Coordinates of C-alpha atoms in Angstrom, one line a residue:
Chain A
M3 CA -18.3 13.7 -3.1
T4 CA -19.9 13.1 0.4
R5 CA -23.0 15.0 1.2
W6 CA -26.2 14.8 3.4
R7 CA -28.5 12.4 1.7
P8 CA -32.0 11.5 2.8
T9 CA -32.2 8.4 4.7
G10 CA -34.6 5.5 3.8
G11 CA -36.5 6.3 6.9
L12 CA -37.2 9.9 5.7
R13 CA -38.2 8.6 2.3
R14 CA -40.7 6.2 3.7
C15 CA -42.2 8.9 6.0
L16 CA -42.8 11.3 3.2
A17 CA -43.9 8.5 0.7
V18 CA -46.3 7.1 3.2
G19 CA -47.5 10.4 4.3
V20 CA -48.4 11.7 0.7
L21 CA -49.8 8.3 -0.2
G22 CA -52.0 8.2 2.8
L23 CA -53.3 11.8 2.3
A24 CA -53.9 11.1 -1.5
L25 CA -55.8 7.9 -0.5
A26 CA -57.8 9.7 2.1
V27 CA -58.7 12.5 -0.4
A28 CA -59.5 9.9 -3.1
L29 CA -61.6 7.4 -0.9
G30 CA -62.9 10.3 1.4
D31 CA -61.9 8.2 4.5
A32 CA -60.3 10.0 7.5
V33 CA -58.9 6.7 9.0
L34 CA -56.1 7.0 6.6
V35 CA -55.1 10.4 8.1
V36 CA -55.0 8.8 11.4
L37 CA -52.7 6.2 10.1
T38 CA -50.6 8.6 8.3
A39 CA -50.3 11.5 10.8
P40 CA -47.4 10.2 12.8
F41 CA -45.4 9.5 9.5
L42 CA -46.1 13.1 8.4
L43 CA -45.0 14.4 11.7
L44 CA -41.8 12.3 11.7
G45 CA -41.0 13.4 8.1
A46 CA -41.6 17.1 8.9
L47 CA -39.3 17.1 11.9
A48 CA -36.6 15.2 9.9
L49 CA -36.8 17.8 7.2
M50 CA -36.7 20.7 9.8
H51 CA -33.4 19.4 11.1
R52 CA -31.7 19.0 7.8
P53 CA -28.1 19.8 8.6
A54 CA -26.0 22.5 6.6
S55 CA -22.6 21.4 7.9
S56 CA -19.9 19.7 6.0
P57 CA -18.1 17.4 8.4
T58 CA -14.6 16.0 7.9
V59 CA -13.9 12.7 9.5
T60 CA -10.7 11.3 10.4
A61 CA -9.5 8.6 12.8
R62 CA -6.4 8.9 15.1
L63 CA -4.7 6.3 17.3
D64 CA -3.7 7.5 20.8
H65 CA -0.4 5.6 20.4
Q66 CA 1.4 4.7 17.3
W67 CA 4.3 2.9 18.7
M68 CA 3.5 0.1 21.3
H69 CA 4.4 -3.3 22.3
E70 CA 2.4 -6.4 21.3
G71 CA -0.3 -7.2 23.7
Q72 CA -0.7 -3.5 24.8
G73 CA -3.8 -1.6 23.9
T74 CA -4.7 1.7 22.7
R75 CA -7.8 3.7 21.3
S76 CA -8.8 4.6 17.9
R77 CA -10.6 8.0 18.1
L78 CA -12.8 9.7 15.7
L79 CA -12.2 13.4 14.8
V80 CA -15.1 15.1 13.3
S81 CA -14.5 18.7 12.3
D82 CA -18.2 19.8 12.4
L83 CA -20.7 18.1 14.4
D84 CA -23.5 20.5 13.9
G85 CA -26.6 18.7 13.5
V86 CA -25.1 15.3 13.9
E87 CA -27.0 13.1 16.2
H88 CA -25.6 9.6 15.7
V89 CA -22.3 8.2 14.5
T90 CA -21.7 4.7 13.3
R91 CA -18.3 3.1 12.9
M92 CA -17.7 0.0 10.9
A93 CA -14.1 -1.3 11.0
T94 CA -12.9 -4.4 9.1
P95 CA -10.9 -6.7 10.9
A96 CA -7.1 -6.7 10.4
P97 CA -4.7 -9.6 11.0
Y98 CA -3.1 -9.9 14.4
V99 CA -5.2 -6.9 15.6
A100 CA -7.8 -7.4 18.3
T101 CA -10.5 -4.9 18.7
H102 CA -13.2 -4.2 21.3
P103 CA -15.9 -4.7 20.3
A104 CA -14.6 -7.7 18.4
H105 CA -16.6 -7.2 15.3
G106 CA -15.4 -3.6 15.1
R107 CA -19.0 -2.1 14.8
L108 CA -20.1 0.7 17.0
G109 CA -22.9 3.2 17.1
R110 CA -23.4 6.1 19.4
L111 CA -25.5 9.0 20.1
V112 CA -23.6 12.3 19.9
V113 CA -24.6 14.4 22.8
G114 CA -23.3 18.0 22.9
G115 CA -20.4 17.3 20.5
S116 CA -19.2 14.5 22.6
G117 CA -19.6 10.6 22.7
L118 CA -18.0 9.8 19.5
P119 CA -17.6 5.9 19.5
V120 CA -14.1 4.9 20.4
L121 CA -12.6 1.6 19.1
E122 CA -10.0 -0.3 21.4
V123 CA -7.3 -1.8 19.6
S124 CA -4.7 -4.2 20.6
P125 CA -2.0 -5.5 18.3
R126 CA -1.4 -9.2 19.1
R127 CA 1.9 -9.6 17.1
W128 CA 5.0 -7.6 16.5
G129 CA 5.6 -6.0 13.3
R130 CA 4.0 -3.1 11.3
R131 CA 0.2 -3.5 11.6
I132 CA -2.3 -1.7 9.4
L133 CA -5.7 -1.6 10.9
G134 CA -8.6 -2.4 8.7
H135 CA -10.1 0.4 6.7
E136 CA -13.4 1.6 8.2
D137 CA -16.6 3.3 7.2
V138 CA -18.0 6.1 9.2
A139 CA -21.6 7.3 8.9
L140 CA -23.2 10.4 10.5
T141 CA -26.8 10.7 10.8
S142 CA -28.8 13.9 11.6
R143 CA -31.5 14.5 14.1
W144 CA -34.6 12.5 13.8
A145 CA -32.7 10.3 11.3
G146 CA -33.7 12.3 8.3
F147 CA -30.2 12.7 6.5
R148 CA -27.0 10.7 6.5
W149 CA -23.5 11.7 5.7
G150 CA -21.4 8.9 4.2
P151 CA -20.6 6.2 4.9
V152 CA -17.0 7.8 4.6
P153 CA -14.3 5.4 4.0
L154 CA -11.3 5.8 6.2
V155 CA -7.8 4.3 5.5
G156 CA -6.6 2.2 8.3
S157 CA -4.1 3.7 10.6
Q158 CA -0.5 2.3 10.9
L159 CA 0.7 0.9 14.1
Q160 CA 4.5 -0.1 14.8
V161 CA 4.3 -2.9 17.2
L162 CA 7.5 -3.7 19.2
P163 CA 8.1 -7.2 20.4
V164 CA 6.7 -8.0 23.9
R165 CA 9.0 -7.4 26.8
A166 CA 9.5 -11.0 27.8
P167 CA 10.5 -11.6 31.3
Y168 CA 14.2 -12.2 31.2
D169 CA 17.0 -11.9 33.5
S170 CA 20.4 -13.3 33.6
R171 CA 23.1 -13.3 36.4
A172 CA 25.8 -14.7 34.2
E173 CA 28.8 -12.4 33.5
A174 CA 30.3 -11.9 30.0
P175 CA 33.1 -14.3 29.2
Q176 CA 35.7 -11.7 27.9
P177 CA 34.5 -8.3 28.8
L178 CA 36.6 -5.7 27.1
G179 CA 35.4 -2.2 27.5
L180 CA 35.2 0.6 29.9
V181 CA 33.0 0.8 33.0
G182 CA 30.5 -1.9 33.5
A183 CA 29.2 -4.7 35.6
H184 CA 31.3 -7.6 34.3
R185 CA 34.5 -9.0 36.0
S186 CA 37.4 -8.5 33.5
R187 CA 40.6 -10.5 33.4
R188 CA 42.5 -7.3 33.8
I189 CA 43.5 -5.7 37.1
G190 CA 41.7 -2.6 37.8
S191 CA 39.7 -0.9 40.5
G192 CA 36.8 -3.3 40.9
S193 CA 35.7 -5.0 44.1
E194 CA 36.6 -8.6 43.1
F195 CA 39.7 -9.8 44.8
S196 CA 42.5 -10.7 42.4
G197 CA 45.7 -11.1 44.3
I198 CA 48.4 -9.4 46.4
R199 CA 51.6 -7.9 45.0
P200 CA 54.4 -5.6 46.1
F201 CA 53.6 -1.8 46.4
Q202 CA 54.4 0.2 43.4
A203 CA 54.6 4.0 42.9
G204 CA 51.0 5.2 42.2
D205 CA 49.2 2.6 44.1
R206 CA 46.6 3.8 46.4
L207 CA 47.4 3.8 50.1
R208 CA 44.0 2.3 51.0
R209 CA 44.9 -0.7 49.1
I210 CA 47.9 -1.6 51.3
N211 CA 47.5 -5.0 53.0
W212 CA 49.1 -4.4 56.4
R213 CA 49.1 -7.9 57.5
V214 CA 51.1 -9.2 54.6
S215 CA 53.2 -6.1 54.7
L216 CA 54.2 -6.5 58.4
R217 CA 55.0 -10.2 57.7
T218 CA 57.1 -9.7 54.6
R219 CA 58.5 -6.3 55.9
H220 CA 57.6 -4.8 52.4
L221 CA 54.6 -2.9 51.5
H222 CA 52.0 -5.1 49.7
V223 CA 48.8 -4.0 48.0
V224 CA 45.6 -5.9 47.2
T225 CA 44.6 -5.9 43.6
A226 CA 41.1 -6.4 42.2
R227 CA 39.9 -7.2 38.8
A228 CA 38.4 -4.4 36.7
E229 CA 34.7 -4.2 36.1
E230 CA 34.0 -3.5 32.5
D231 CA 31.1 -3.5 30.1
T232 CA 31.1 -5.9 27.2
G233 CA 29.9 -5.9 23.6
V234 CA 26.9 -8.0 22.7
L235 CA 26.2 -8.8 19.2
L236 CA 22.7 -10.2 18.4
V237 CA 22.5 -12.1 15.1
V238 CA 18.8 -12.6 14.0
D239 CA 18.2 -15.3 11.5
A240 CA 15.1 -14.1 9.5
L241 CA 15.6 -16.2 6.5
A242 CA 12.5 -18.2 7.1
D243 CA 9.5 -18.3 9.4
H244 CA 8.6 -22.0 10.4
G245 CA 5.3 -22.6 12.1
R246 CA 2.2 -20.6 12.5
S247 CA 2.0 -17.5 14.6
G248 CA -1.1 -17.2 16.7
G249 CA 0.0 -13.9 18.1
M250 CA 0.2 -13.1 21.9
G251 CA -1.1 -16.0 23.9
G252 CA -1.3 -18.2 20.9
T253 CA 1.2 -20.5 19.3
A254 CA 4.6 -19.0 18.4
S255 CA 6.5 -19.4 15.1
S256 CA 10.3 -19.6 14.8
L257 CA 10.3 -15.9 14.0
D258 CA 8.2 -15.0 16.9
V259 CA 10.5 -16.8 19.2
T260 CA 13.6 -15.2 17.6
V261 CA 12.2 -11.7 17.7
R262 CA 10.9 -11.9 21.1
A263 CA 14.0 -13.6 22.6
G264 CA 16.1 -10.9 20.7
A265 CA 14.1 -8.1 22.2
A266 CA 14.5 -9.6 25.7
L267 CA 18.3 -10.1 25.4
A268 CA 18.7 -6.6 24.0
E269 CA 16.6 -5.0 26.8
H270 CA 18.6 -7.0 29.4
H271 CA 22.0 -6.1 28.1
V272 CA 21.3 -2.4 27.5
R273 CA 19.9 -2.1 31.1
R274 CA 23.2 -3.6 32.4
G275 CA 25.1 -0.9 30.5
D276 CA 26.5 -3.2 27.8
R277 CA 27.1 -2.2 24.2
V278 CA 24.4 -4.1 22.1
S279 CA 24.5 -4.4 18.4
L280 CA 22.0 -6.1 16.1
R281 CA 22.4 -7.9 12.7
V282 CA 19.3 -9.2 11.0
I283 CA 20.0 -11.7 8.3
G284 CA 16.9 -11.0 6.2
P285 CA 15.4 -10.9 2.8
K286 CA 17.0 -7.7 1.5
R287 CA 20.3 -7.2 3.2
I288 CA 22.0 -7.8 6.6
S289 CA 20.3 -4.8 8.3
E290 CA 22.1 -3.8 11.3
V291 CA 22.1 -1.5 14.2
G292 CA 25.6 -0.6 15.6
F293 CA 27.0 -0.8 19.0
G294 CA 25.4 1.5 21.5
T295 CA 23.9 1.9 25.0
G296 CA 21.1 3.6 26.5
E297 CA 17.3 3.9 26.3
R298 CA 17.3 5.5 22.8
H299 CA 19.5 2.8 21.5
L300 CA 17.1 0.2 23.0
R301 CA 14.4 1.7 21.1
S302 CA 16.3 1.6 17.8
L303 CA 17.0 -2.1 18.5
L304 CA 13.3 -2.9 19.3
G305 CA 12.2 -0.9 16.3
R306 CA 14.6 -2.8 14.0
L307 CA 13.4 -6.0 15.5
S308 CA 9.8 -5.1 14.9
M309 CA 10.5 -4.6 11.2
V310 CA 11.9 -8.1 10.6
G311 CA 10.2 -10.0 7.9
P312 CA 10.8 -13.5 6.8
G313 CA 12.6 -14.0 3.3
E314 CA 15.6 -15.3 1.6
S315 CA 18.7 -13.2 1.4
R316 CA 20.2 -12.5 -1.9
T317 CA 23.5 -11.5 -0.6
F318 CA 23.9 -13.5 2.4
G319 CA 25.8 -16.7 2.0
R320 CA 27.5 -15.9 -1.3
A321 CA 30.4 -14.1 0.5
R322 CA 31.9 -14.5 4.0
P323 CA 29.8 -12.5 6.2
T324 CA 31.5 -9.6 7.9
F325 CA 29.9 -8.9 11.3
G326 CA 32.3 -6.2 12.4
V327 CA 32.9 -7.6 15.8
T328 CA 36.1 -7.2 17.7
G329 CA 37.6 -9.4 20.5
G330 CA 35.6 -9.6 23.8
T331 CA 32.3 -9.3 22.0
V332 CA 29.6 -11.9 22.9
V333 CA 27.8 -13.1 19.8
I334 CA 24.4 -14.6 20.5
V335 CA 22.9 -16.1 17.3
L336 CA 19.1 -16.5 17.3
S337 CA 18.2 -18.9 14.8
P338 CA 16.3 -22.3 14.2
M339 CA 19.5 -23.4 12.4
L340 CA 17.7 -24.7 9.3
S341 CA 20.0 -22.5 7.0
D342 CA 23.3 -23.8 6.1
A343 CA 24.6 -20.2 5.4
V344 CA 23.8 -19.2 9.1
A345 CA 25.3 -22.4 10.4
T346 CA 28.5 -21.6 8.4
A347 CA 28.7 -18.0 9.6
T348 CA 28.3 -19.1 13.2
A349 CA 31.2 -21.6 12.8
T350 CA 33.3 -18.8 11.3
L351 CA 32.8 -16.7 14.3
V352 CA 33.5 -19.5 16.6
R353 CA 36.7 -20.2 14.8
R354 CA 37.8 -16.5 15.4
G355 CA 37.9 -17.2 19.0
L356 CA 34.7 -15.3 19.9
P357 CA 32.3 -16.4 22.6
V358 CA 29.3 -17.5 20.5
V359 CA 26.2 -18.8 21.9
V360 CA 23.4 -20.3 19.6
I361 CA 19.8 -19.9 20.9
D362 CA 17.7 -22.4 19.1
T363 CA 14.4 -20.8 18.3
L364 CA 12.6 -23.6 16.5
P365 CA 9.4 -24.2 18.5
G366 CA 8.8 -27.6 19.8
G367 CA 5.8 -29.7 18.4
L368 CA 5.9 -27.7 15.1
S369 CA 2.9 -28.8 12.9
L370 CA 3.9 -29.3 9.4
Q371 CA 2.3 -27.0 6.8
V372 CA 2.0 -28.8 3.5
A373 CA 1.6 -26.8 0.3
E374 CA -1.4 -27.5 -1.8
G375 CA -0.7 -30.3 -4.3
T376 CA 2.1 -31.8 -2.1
D377 CA 1.9 -35.3 -0.8
P378 CA 1.8 -35.0 3.0
R379 CA 3.7 -38.3 3.5
V380 CA 6.6 -37.0 1.2
A381 CA 6.5 -33.6 2.9
G382 CA 6.7 -35.2 6.3
L383 CA 9.6 -37.5 5.2
A384 CA 11.4 -34.4 3.9
W385 CA 10.8 -32.5 7.0
R386 CA 12.2 -35.3 9.2
M387 CA 15.3 -35.4 7.0
R388 CA 15.7 -31.7 7.4
L389 CA 15.6 -32.1 11.1
L390 CA 18.2 -34.7 11.0
E391 CA 20.4 -32.6 9.2
R392 CA 19.7 -29.9 11.7
D393 CA 20.7 -32.1 14.5
Q394 CA 24.0 -32.9 12.8
V395 CA 24.8 -29.1 12.3
L396 CA 23.9 -28.4 16.1
A397 CA 26.2 -31.4 17.1
R398 CA 29.0 -30.0 14.9
L399 CA 28.6 -26.5 16.3
A400 CA 28.8 -28.0 19.8
S401 CA 31.9 -30.0 18.9
L402 CA 33.5 -26.6 17.9
G403 CA 32.8 -25.3 21.3
C404 CA 29.6 -23.3 20.5
P405 CA 27.0 -24.1 23.0
V406 CA 23.5 -24.4 21.7
V407 CA 20.5 -23.8 24.0
A408 CA 16.8 -23.6 23.4
W409 CA 15.0 -20.4 24.4
R410 CA 13.3 -20.8 27.6
G411 CA 13.1 -17.2 29.0
P412 CA 15.0 -16.1 32.2
G413 CA 18.2 -18.0 32.7
T414 CA 18.5 -19.4 29.1
V415 CA 22.2 -18.5 28.7
D416 CA 23.3 -18.3 32.3
D417 CA 24.9 -21.8 32.4
V418 CA 26.6 -21.6 29.0
M419 CA 27.9 -18.1 29.8
R420 CA 29.5 -19.2 33.0
R421 CA 31.1 -22.1 31.1
L422 CA 32.4 -19.8 28.4
A423 CA 33.7 -17.4 31.2
R424 CA 35.7 -20.2 32.8
R425 CA 37.0 -21.3 29.5
A426 CA 38.1 -17.7 28.7
Q427 CA 40.2 -17.8 32.0
L428 CA 42.2 -20.8 30.9
P429 CA 45.5 -20.3 28.9
Q430 CA 45.0 -20.5 25.4
V431 CA 47.4 -21.7 22.6
R432 CA 46.7 -20.3 19.2
V433 CA 48.0 -22.3 16.2
P434 CA 49.4 -19.7 13.8
Chain B
M49 CA -29.0 -16.2 6.9
T50 CA -29.1 -14.7 10.2
R51 CA -25.3 -15.4 11.0
G52 CA -23.6 -12.7 12.6
W53 CA -26.6 -10.8 13.6
T54 CA -26.9 -9.6 17.1
P55 CA -29.8 -10.7 19.3
A56 CA -31.0 -7.0 19.5
Q57 CA -31.0 -6.9 15.6
L58 CA -33.0 -10.0 15.4
V59 CA -35.6 -8.5 17.7
L60 CA -35.7 -5.3 15.7
R61 CA -36.2 -7.3 12.4
G62 CA -39.0 -9.3 14.0
T63 CA -40.6 -6.1 15.4
I64 CA -40.6 -4.8 11.9
V65 CA -42.5 -7.8 10.5
A66 CA -44.7 -8.0 13.5
G67 CA -45.7 -4.3 13.4
V68 CA -46.7 -4.3 9.7
M69 CA -48.7 -7.7 9.9
A70 CA -50.4 -6.4 13.1
A71 CA -51.4 -3.2 11.3
L72 CA -52.8 -5.1 8.3
V73 CA -54.8 -7.8 10.3
A74 CA -56.1 -5.1 12.8
T75 CA -59.3 -4.8 10.7
G76 CA -60.1 -8.4 11.6
L77 CA -60.9 -7.3 15.1
R78 CA -64.0 -5.7 13.5
G79 CA -64.6 -9.0 11.5
V80 CA -63.0 -7.7 8.2
W81 CA -60.2 -9.9 7.4
P82 CA -57.8 -9.4 4.6
A83 CA -57.6 -11.8 1.8
W84 CA -55.0 -14.7 2.2
W85 CA -53.0 -13.5 -0.9
L86 CA -52.9 -10.1 0.6
I87 CA -51.5 -11.4 3.8
V88 CA -48.9 -13.4 2.0
L89 CA -47.8 -10.4 -0.2
V90 CA -47.5 -7.9 2.7
G91 CA -45.9 -10.6 4.7
G92 CA -43.3 -11.2 2.1
L93 CA -42.7 -7.4 1.7
A94 CA -42.4 -7.1 5.4
V95 CA -39.8 -9.7 5.6
A96 CA -37.9 -8.0 2.8
F97 CA -38.4 -4.7 4.7
A98 CA -37.1 -6.3 7.9
L99 CA -34.0 -7.6 6.0
V100 CA -33.2 -4.3 4.2
P101 CA -34.9 -1.5 6.2
E102 CA -33.5 1.1 4.1
A103 CA -35.0 -0.2 0.9
P104 CA -38.3 0.9 -0.6
M105 CA -40.0 -2.4 0.2
G106 CA -41.0 -0.9 3.5
T107 CA -42.8 1.9 1.7
V108 CA -44.7 -0.5 -0.5
A109 CA -45.6 -2.8 2.4
T110 CA -46.9 0.2 4.5
G111 CA -48.7 1.6 1.3
L112 CA -50.4 -1.7 0.9
V113 CA -51.6 -1.7 4.5
L114 CA -52.9 1.9 4.1
A115 CA -54.8 0.7 0.9
W116 CA -56.4 -2.1 2.6
W117 CA -57.5 0.2 5.5
G118 CA -59.0 2.5 3.0
L119 CA -60.8 -0.3 1.3
A120 CA -61.9 -2.2 4.3
F121 CA -64.2 0.2 6.0
R122 CA -66.5 2.8 4.5
D123 CA -68.1 3.9 7.8
G124 CA -65.7 6.3 9.4
P125 CA -62.6 5.7 11.7
H126 CA -62.8 2.8 14.2
P127 CA -60.6 2.4 17.3
Q128 CA -58.7 -0.4 15.7
A129 CA -57.1 2.1 13.5
L130 CA -55.1 3.3 16.5
L131 CA -53.8 -0.2 16.8
A132 CA -52.9 -0.2 13.0
A133 CA -51.2 3.2 13.4
A134 CA -49.2 2.0 16.4
G135 CA -48.1 -1.2 14.5
L136 CA -46.9 1.0 11.4
L137 CA -45.2 3.3 13.6
V138 CA -43.3 0.6 15.7
A139 CA -42.3 -1.1 12.5
H140 CA -40.8 2.2 11.2
V141 CA -39.0 3.1 14.3
A142 CA -37.5 -0.4 14.4
A143 CA -36.5 0.1 10.8
V144 CA -34.9 3.3 11.7
L145 CA -32.9 1.9 14.5
A146 CA -32.0 -1.1 12.1
G147 CA -30.9 1.3 9.6
Y148 CA -28.3 3.1 11.7
G149 CA -25.7 0.4 10.5
P150 CA -25.2 -3.1 9.4
R151 CA -26.8 -6.0 10.9
E152 CA -23.9 -6.8 13.1
L153 CA -24.3 -3.5 14.8
P154 CA -25.2 -3.7 18.5
L155 CA -27.9 -1.5 19.6
D156 CA -26.9 1.5 21.7
R157 CA -29.3 1.8 24.6
M158 CA -29.4 5.6 24.5
T159 CA -30.4 5.5 21.0
V160 CA -33.1 3.0 21.6
R161 CA -34.4 4.9 24.6
L162 CA -34.4 8.2 22.5
W163 CA -36.3 6.6 19.7
V164 CA -38.9 5.0 22.1
V165 CA -39.6 8.4 23.4
R166 CA -39.9 9.9 20.1
G167 CA -42.1 7.2 18.8
A168 CA -44.5 7.6 21.8
V169 CA -44.6 11.3 21.4
V170 CA -45.3 11.2 17.5
F171 CA -47.9 8.5 18.0
L172 CA -50.0 11.0 20.0
A173 CA -50.8 12.6 16.6
A174 CA -52.8 9.4 15.7
P175 CA -55.4 9.6 18.6
A176 CA -55.5 13.5 18.2
V177 CA -56.5 13.1 14.6
F178 CA -58.8 10.3 15.6
A179 CA -60.5 12.3 18.2
V180 CA -61.1 15.2 15.5
A181 CA -62.4 12.8 13.0
S182 CA -64.7 11.2 15.4
L183 CA -66.1 14.6 16.6
L184 CA -66.7 15.5 12.9
R185 CA -68.1 12.3 12.0
G186 CA -71.8 12.6 10.9
Q187 CA -71.5 16.3 10.3
P188 CA -71.8 17.8 7.0
E189 CA -68.5 18.1 5.3
P190 CA -67.3 21.9 4.8
V191 CA -67.3 22.8 1.3
G192 CA -63.9 22.1 -0.3
I193 CA -62.4 20.2 2.7
W194 CA -61.2 17.3 0.5
V195 CA -59.9 19.8 -2.1
A196 CA -57.9 21.5 0.7
G197 CA -56.7 18.2 1.9
L198 CA -55.6 17.2 -1.7
A199 CA -53.8 20.7 -2.0
A200 CA -52.1 20.1 1.3
A201 CA -50.8 16.7 0.1
L202 CA -49.7 18.3 -3.2
V203 CA -47.9 21.2 -1.4
T204 CA -46.2 18.5 0.9
T205 CA -45.2 16.4 -2.0
V206 CA -43.7 19.3 -4.0
A207 CA -41.9 20.7 -0.8
A208 CA -40.5 17.3 0.2
G209 CA -39.5 16.8 -3.5
L210 CA -37.7 20.1 -3.7
V211 CA -35.9 19.5 -0.4
L212 CA -34.8 16.0 -1.5
T213 CA -33.8 17.1 -4.9
E214 CA -31.8 20.1 -3.5
S215 CA -29.9 17.7 -1.2
S216 CA -29.1 15.3 -4.0
R217 CA -27.6 18.0 -6.3
E218 CA -25.4 19.6 -3.7
P219 CA -21.8 19.0 -4.4

């Protein structure tokens, strides 16, 4: 159990003081008292200020949910600071967590119960981050006694993906919903001109086109296209993480690109009022967030994205995946397309007639990581072959009518969405 | 060996070694130099003291310096003793500052300032004792003065021992 223990400084003061006095008595030399007097004084002052408190030390983060790259503070909470003069914090580094100071060591004088050292923390990658454990030592006045070092378990931080700058002006290809921002093929009460037709009972009078009505001698009204929201399904491929993540500002792995792109797309569509759903093809199961809108739903989406971890799926690929999407839903697949199962699932969705866009999240210039004991030449050859197979898969998807674009931030899907929208307006013939 | 040390910590550790060695060789100012083996021994202990300020090596090094001062002169206190007292005190204060944390711990300016002031105030005890010893020099010793001194040392030892033992036994 932690208690106040004498410091090495106090032991030294007392030992030197007693030794000096004993030698002075034994040798009959007053010079030793001269040398010893400051030590005796320091020892006496340290003994006089021996604390009687039993402090409890805990650490608390100002924020436990935050986006990668943001910063917060880890504060110490000490229950009883009576007699405490100095506080030392020694935090061990944690992966993808930057601290200030960088080495995580802090020492401060405690003046009037305040001035406890504060550690500034900034997560550099999305996910669940556990700060390194730290040791805290309290020292009494005149450095006579020390409490601890008390080990503290590292706090947990849920780090949401960074809000990447993203915007898109493209409309959904087949919007099918209620009120929204996308032009629908249906006639409705929007502002986009659709056509002119004869007046029918129930038409609004302000819709009458008087010029055409006078010319034809029959009442005609202007019709407009409805403006509806759309469903957006984000499919995140978390079966593997290719490349090495350097956190914010560093190199990005495939999962980094996938998760950050997913977060940007989710935020964009939720802000536009669309219904957004998420399916993560990951190690345990296809975790999902159902369709929804609003700020709370966006937080759910980002929270689920931040919990993505790479790993093989035991269930995905064995049976035909059911994504639970209906007509009109835009499917955006975020994947490096190195998994046959994901490619098959994407092709299945395309064949169902859904507008599907694949965002290629394999980072360019990926450096090959070779496992120990593997010949780098063989590994390099295997990787090149794998990339050739991937190119074939992407070409086949494109031939099915599924556009594949690399993630490049704002406007990534604008062009392909417009093309999909134009294609959706063309008459289609389905072979039964 | 000094990888990861902050510059301030290096200065502190150097101050510890310099303080102890200055206290040892201060007798040389009156022409009495310590033997080379004593310099090497105390130097080694001072370096160990600087590396691990909380370890008992510092006590041993300081004790050897005290013993040397007790053996070097038999003709009363000399002003050089003040220099030695300052050296030992500076080494001790530097060790206290270094002992606040690991070697990577940056020094807090307020803490350094506090201990510089404390060291300066505490050091005043040395010239005060030196002045008293100089005044009493050559006068007949009161009967039992050294016995009283020994008793004071014993009482201090017992009191300190009791306090330290009590703090170690506390749950």
